[in-house]
Every structure is written in structure tokens, then in C-alpha cells.
Amino acid sequence: MSGPLIHRLIAEQRVRLPLEFLFVTLWGFLLVALFATSSTFNAMLEQQAQLLGPVYKLMDLDPLAQWASIGVQHPLFYVGGGLFAIGLGVRAIAGELEDGSLALAITRPISRRSWFLSHVAVMVPGSILLGVMYGVGCLVAALLTSPTGHLHATWMLLAGGEAGLVLLSFGAMALMFSSFASERGRALAWSVGALVVMYALSYLLPLWSVAENAAKLTPFGWFRPGDLIQHGTIPWGDVLALVLFSLVPLSVAAWQFARRDLAGG
């Protein structure tokens, strides 16, 4: 890895990344604050408790934890949190080629391997922190508004870290497409198109019993934070699958970048 390159990449994100941190944090905060202050939600909870009676307690489902689980799987979270990783991945190779700056950078004492790993070194912690900031926003709102239910701080932050792995898989996919393209627009279109299709499949396929397991072909099919937020149960199998959804495209990207002609194509 290259220290100066990592410093440059961080400097380039000095405006965009804090804005994304703010968006994700506010998203979590507003969701919980809305849950706490909405008379509609309160009426629904009271009605649910009356209908289910003792069964409601036996189910051991915390309404606030359920709501936080829905929020971290919402398209707005994926879009707001994923912009950083996708943007970094798209620019890493295709964007730099389009600008004509990559070939010049590689002629200096920076190997292709160092270039690639430096971008990954910025992408990984940035993506994880974006996921964690959603948990921070939810916890701050729960502290200030006292909603019905409870959020365990450690479980919420761990769920945010798992959400960060989903965002990281977005960036890994973008970096893979970037390694095959020479224009950022093309790499971005491939990345966004693939993610939209995968999200739609993960949403629709579980409704079709014949193909419900096919949702596992997408990272969305492995992200089920409900048990972690509710009970603190870490889904190690899901975590491993999400890690693989990043490692595989990153490996493909590294292989393609090492062999491709930087003159274009």
C-alpha cells in the first residue's frame, strides 16, 4: 500500500464522506424519533398488544428493534451509504483511466498492487463506519425520545457493522466493473444496474416458493439483522457470506487490473 495515495484518497473524500456519515446518522435518528413521537405508531402498538394479549410477550419481539431492522434494510440506507464505496470503486480504475491520470501514476514508484490495495484500505473502514453510524443515529434518538421498546447499544452497533459489509460488497462490485471499463460512466451503469437487479430479485424471489433460495445469490439475501438487533445473536454464516461477496469481486478486480492494458479498452 502507498501512504501518500491513501492520504490523497482520504483528502478527496473530505466533503463527500462526512455528508454521507451525516445522512446515514440522520436516517437512523429520524426513523427512531418518528417511531417515538408518531401517534399512529403508538396506536398501532396498543392495538397489536390488545389483539395478541399474552402471546405478544411470549413472542419476545421488541417493536423498536423491529423498526430499526427495517430501516437498515431500506433502499434509502443502501443508496445513501453505498455512494462512498461505489464512487471510490468506479473512480479507482475506470475513472482514473478516463481522466488520463492512472498511467502517469503507475509510472511513478507506485505498483499496480499498491494502487489497488490503497483503494481497498480506504474503502473497507469507510464502508464499515457508514454502517455503524446508522446504529449511532438510532441509539442517540432512542436516548433522547424514549420510544416504546429498547435498543441494546452493542447489538445495534454490531448490526451496523454487518450493514457495512453489505455496503462494502457494493464497492467491491463497483471496483470489479471498474477494472474492466475505461469510462467511469460505463462502470457506474454496470454497478448500479447489477445492484438494482439483485435488490429486486432479493425482494421478489422469497415470495415465490420455487425460487426463494435464489435470493442467496445476492448480498441482500444474506443480510437479516433482525435477530442480531433483537437478541444479540450474531449470524456468523451470514457474515461470512457477506465477506465473500466482497472478496470474490475484489479478487476478480485485482486479477483483471494486474493484466489489463492501461491504454484503454
mmCIF file of C-alpha atoms in Angstrom, residues 4 30 54 58 63-64 84 88-89 112 120 125 148 156 159 169-170 197 202 210 229-230 235 240 246 256:
data_model
loop_
_atom_site.group_PDB
_atom_site.id
_atom_site.type_symbol
_atom_site.label_atom_id
_atom_site.label_comp_id
_atom_site.label_asym_id
_atom_site.label_seq_id
_atom_site.Cartn_x
_atom_site.Cartn_y
_atom_site.Cartn_z
ATOM 1 C CA PRO A 4 0.669 9.176 0.157
ATOM 2 C CA LEU A 30 -35.205 10.264 12.232
ATOM 3 C CA PRO A 54 -50.122 -12.666 26.475
ATOM 4 C CA LEU A 58 -44.215 -14.688 24.566
ATOM 5 C CA PRO A 63 -41.177 -3.191 18.276
ATOM 6 C CA LEU A 64 -38.372 -0.640 18.265
ATOM 7 C CA PHE A 84 -18.986 6.217 -0.952
ATOM 8 C CA LEU A 88 -14.470 5.055 -4.863
ATOM 9 C CA GLY A 89 -14.598 1.759 -6.747
ATOM 10 C CA ARG A 112 -0.450 -1.651 -9.539
ATOM 11 C CA VAL A 120 -9.307 -1.147 -0.705
ATOM 12 C CA PRO A 125 -13.129 1.075 7.045
ATOM 13 C CA THR A 148 -41.610 2.173 23.182
ATOM 14 C CA MET A 156 -27.168 -2.193 17.378
ATOM 15 C CA ALA A 159 -25.741 -4.810 13.231
ATOM 16 C CA SER A 169 -19.882 -5.534 -1.274
ATOM 17 C CA PHE A 170 -21.312 -2.656 -3.351
ATOM 18 C CA VAL A 197 -31.448 -6.206 -10.320
ATOM 19 C CA SER A 202 -33.927 -10.495 -3.281
ATOM 20 C CA VAL A 210 -39.975 -22.413 -6.005
ATOM 21 C CA ILE A 229 -30.761 -6.314 16.870
ATOM 22 C CA GLN A 230 -33.467 -8.174 18.806
ATOM 23 C CA PRO A 235 -25.289 -14.689 12.278
ATOM 24 C CA LEU A 240 -19.035 -14.997 6.184
ATOM 25 C CA SER A 246 -16.646 -8.597 -1.211
ATOM 26 C CA GLN A 256 -8.034 -8.016 -14.196
#
